[in-house]
XYZ file of N, CA and C in Angstrom:
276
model
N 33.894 20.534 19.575
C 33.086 21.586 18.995
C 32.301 21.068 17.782
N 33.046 20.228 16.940
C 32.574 19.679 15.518
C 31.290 18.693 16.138
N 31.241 18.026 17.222
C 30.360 16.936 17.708
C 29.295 17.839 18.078
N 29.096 19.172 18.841
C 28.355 19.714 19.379
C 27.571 20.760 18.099
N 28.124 20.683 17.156
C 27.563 21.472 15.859
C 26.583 20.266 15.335
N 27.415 19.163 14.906
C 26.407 18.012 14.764
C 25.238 17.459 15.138
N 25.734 17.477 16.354
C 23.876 17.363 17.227
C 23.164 18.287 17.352
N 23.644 20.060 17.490
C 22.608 20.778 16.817
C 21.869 20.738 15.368
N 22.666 20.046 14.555
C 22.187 20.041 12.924
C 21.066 18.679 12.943
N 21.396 17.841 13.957
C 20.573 16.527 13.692
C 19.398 17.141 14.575
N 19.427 17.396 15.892
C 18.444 17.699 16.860
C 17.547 18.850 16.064
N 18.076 19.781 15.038
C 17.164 20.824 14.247
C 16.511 20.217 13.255
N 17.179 19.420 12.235
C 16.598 18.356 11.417
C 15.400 17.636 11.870
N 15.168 16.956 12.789
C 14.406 16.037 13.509
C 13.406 16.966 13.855
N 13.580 18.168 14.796
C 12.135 19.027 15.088
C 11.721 19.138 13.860
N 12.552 19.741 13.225
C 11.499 20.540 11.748
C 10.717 19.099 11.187
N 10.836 17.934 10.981
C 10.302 16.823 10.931
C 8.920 16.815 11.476
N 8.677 17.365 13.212
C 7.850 16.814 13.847
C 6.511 17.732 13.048
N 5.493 17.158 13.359
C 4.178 17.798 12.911
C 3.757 18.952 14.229
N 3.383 20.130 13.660
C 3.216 21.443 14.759
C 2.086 20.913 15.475
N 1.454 20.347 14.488
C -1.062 19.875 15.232
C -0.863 18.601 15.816
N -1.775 19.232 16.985
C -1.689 17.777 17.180
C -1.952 16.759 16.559
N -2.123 15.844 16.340
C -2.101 14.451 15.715
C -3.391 13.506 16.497
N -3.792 12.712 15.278
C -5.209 12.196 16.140
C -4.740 10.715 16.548
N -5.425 10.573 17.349
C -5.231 9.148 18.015
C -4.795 7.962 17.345
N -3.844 7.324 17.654
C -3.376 6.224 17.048
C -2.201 6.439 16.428
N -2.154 7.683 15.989
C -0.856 7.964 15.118
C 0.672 8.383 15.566
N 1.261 8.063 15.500
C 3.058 8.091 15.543
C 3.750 9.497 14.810
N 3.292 10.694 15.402
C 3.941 11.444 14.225
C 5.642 11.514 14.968
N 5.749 11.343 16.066
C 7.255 11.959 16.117
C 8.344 10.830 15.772
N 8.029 9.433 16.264
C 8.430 8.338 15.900
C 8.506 8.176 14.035
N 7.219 8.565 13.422
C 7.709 8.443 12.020
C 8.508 9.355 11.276
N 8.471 10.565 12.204
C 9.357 11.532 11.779
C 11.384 10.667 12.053
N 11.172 10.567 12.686
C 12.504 9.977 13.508
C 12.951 8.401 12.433
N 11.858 8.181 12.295
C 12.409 6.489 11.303
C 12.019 6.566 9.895
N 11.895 7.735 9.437
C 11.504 7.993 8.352
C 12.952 7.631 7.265
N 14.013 8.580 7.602
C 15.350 8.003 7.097
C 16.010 7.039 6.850
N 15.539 6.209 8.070
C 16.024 4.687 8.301
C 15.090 3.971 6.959
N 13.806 4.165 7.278
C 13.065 3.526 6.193
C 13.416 3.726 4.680
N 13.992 4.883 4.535
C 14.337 5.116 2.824
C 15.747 4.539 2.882
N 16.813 4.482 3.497
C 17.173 3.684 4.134
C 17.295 2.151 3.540
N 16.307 1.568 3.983
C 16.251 0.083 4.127
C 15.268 -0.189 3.043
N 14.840 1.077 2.242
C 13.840 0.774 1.132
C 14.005 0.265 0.333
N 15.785 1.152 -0.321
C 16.068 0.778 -1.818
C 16.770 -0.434 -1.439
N 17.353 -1.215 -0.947
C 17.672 -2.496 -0.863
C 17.151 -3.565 -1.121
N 15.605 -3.593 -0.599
C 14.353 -4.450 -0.289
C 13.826 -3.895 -2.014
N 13.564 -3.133 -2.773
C 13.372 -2.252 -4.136
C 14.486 -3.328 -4.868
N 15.718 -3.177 -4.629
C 16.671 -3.544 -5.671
C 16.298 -5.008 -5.485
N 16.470 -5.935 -4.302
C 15.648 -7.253 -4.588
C 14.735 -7.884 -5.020
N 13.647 -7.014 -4.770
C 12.466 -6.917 -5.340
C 12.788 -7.085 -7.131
N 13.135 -5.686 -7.479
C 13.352 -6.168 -9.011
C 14.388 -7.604 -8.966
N 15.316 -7.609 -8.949
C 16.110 -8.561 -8.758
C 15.777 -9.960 -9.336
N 14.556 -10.260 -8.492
C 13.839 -11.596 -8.012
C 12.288 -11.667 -9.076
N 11.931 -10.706 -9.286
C 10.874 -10.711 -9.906
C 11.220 -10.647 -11.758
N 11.635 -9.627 -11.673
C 12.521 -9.686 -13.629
C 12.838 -11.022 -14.384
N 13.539 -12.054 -13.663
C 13.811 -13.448 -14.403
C 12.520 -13.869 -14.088
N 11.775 -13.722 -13.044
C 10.508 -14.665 -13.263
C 9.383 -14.251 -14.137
N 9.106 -13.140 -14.323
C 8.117 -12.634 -15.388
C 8.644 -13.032 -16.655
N 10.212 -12.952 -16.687
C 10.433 -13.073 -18.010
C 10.516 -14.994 -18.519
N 10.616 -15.741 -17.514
C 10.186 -16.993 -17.589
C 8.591 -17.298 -17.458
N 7.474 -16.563 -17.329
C 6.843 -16.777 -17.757
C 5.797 -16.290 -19.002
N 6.711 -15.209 -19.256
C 6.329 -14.931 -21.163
C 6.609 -16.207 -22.142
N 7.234 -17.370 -21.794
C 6.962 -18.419 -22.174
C 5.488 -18.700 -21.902
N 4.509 -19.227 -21.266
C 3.330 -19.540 -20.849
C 2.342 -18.350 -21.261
N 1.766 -18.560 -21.791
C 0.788 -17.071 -21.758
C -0.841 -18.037 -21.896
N -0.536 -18.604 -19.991
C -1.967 -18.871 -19.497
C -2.256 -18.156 -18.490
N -3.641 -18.778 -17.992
C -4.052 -17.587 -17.225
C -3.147 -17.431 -15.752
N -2.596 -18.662 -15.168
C -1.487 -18.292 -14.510
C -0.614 -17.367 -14.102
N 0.139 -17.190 -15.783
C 1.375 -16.658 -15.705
C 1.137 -15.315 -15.723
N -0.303 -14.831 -16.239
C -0.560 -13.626 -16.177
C -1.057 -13.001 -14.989
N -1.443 -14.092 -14.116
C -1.302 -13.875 -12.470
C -0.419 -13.311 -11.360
N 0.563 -14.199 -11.846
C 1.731 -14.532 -11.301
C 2.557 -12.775 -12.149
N 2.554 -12.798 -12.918
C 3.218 -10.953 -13.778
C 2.093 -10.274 -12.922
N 1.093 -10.378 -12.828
C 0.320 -9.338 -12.218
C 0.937 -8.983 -10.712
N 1.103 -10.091 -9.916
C 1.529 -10.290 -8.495
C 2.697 -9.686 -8.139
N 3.978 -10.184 -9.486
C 5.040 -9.249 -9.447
C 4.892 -7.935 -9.795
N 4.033 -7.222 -10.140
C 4.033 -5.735 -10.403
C 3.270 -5.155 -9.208
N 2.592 -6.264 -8.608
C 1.890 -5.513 -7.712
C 3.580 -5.175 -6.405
N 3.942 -6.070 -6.419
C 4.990 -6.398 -5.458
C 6.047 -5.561 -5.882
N 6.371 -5.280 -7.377
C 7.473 -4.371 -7.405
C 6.605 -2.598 -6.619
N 5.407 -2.428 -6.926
C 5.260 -1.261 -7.134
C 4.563 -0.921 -5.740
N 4.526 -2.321 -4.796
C 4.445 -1.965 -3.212
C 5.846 -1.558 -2.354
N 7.027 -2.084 -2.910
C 8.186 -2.006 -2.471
C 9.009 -1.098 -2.996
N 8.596 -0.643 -4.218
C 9.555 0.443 -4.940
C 8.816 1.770 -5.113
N 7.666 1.742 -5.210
C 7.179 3.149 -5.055
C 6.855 3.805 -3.820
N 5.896 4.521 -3.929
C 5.528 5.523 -2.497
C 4.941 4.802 -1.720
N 4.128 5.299 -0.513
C 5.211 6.485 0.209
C 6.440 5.874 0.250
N 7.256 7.701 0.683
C 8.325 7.340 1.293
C 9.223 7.946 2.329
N 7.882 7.940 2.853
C 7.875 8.379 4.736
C 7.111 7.408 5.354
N 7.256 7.314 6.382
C 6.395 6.575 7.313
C 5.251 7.385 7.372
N 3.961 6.447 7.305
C 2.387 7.148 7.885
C 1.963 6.318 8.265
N 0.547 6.657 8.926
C -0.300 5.854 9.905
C -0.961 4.906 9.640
């Protein structure tokens, strides 16, 4: 009974997800509805590395303040703030 309540709660979850309009060509709405979870998911992991990996290196190059290193800090912010911010749903 507990299994058959469950898959009504997931199978209701998931419609209310889907988009009512149709959707224009090319686009994935029921699929991104469906991997949308997975993706937040697998976000903050790839987020927590992200900082992780980038933090000692910016801060090794506040030693250097050529035009480089201010490259290289630029690159990591671009990279933290592609992986750690929005979206955070799947879109087209």
């Amino acid at each position: 009974m507990q299994k058959l309540i469950l898959a009504s709660l997931l199978t209701g979850a998931v419609a209310g997800c889907a988009s009512p309009t149709p959707a224009p060509p090319g686009s994935t709405p029921n699929v991104d509805a469906v991997a949308t979870p997975f993706y937040v998911v697998l976000k903050a992991p790839v987020c927590v590395t992200t900082v992780l990996i980038a933090a000692p290196l910016a801060g090794i190059t506040a030693f250097a303040s050529t035009e480089e290193s201010l490259d290289l800090r630029q690159g990591l912010d671009d990279g933290i703030a592609q992986n750690c911010g929005p979206p955070y749903t799947l879109q087209p």
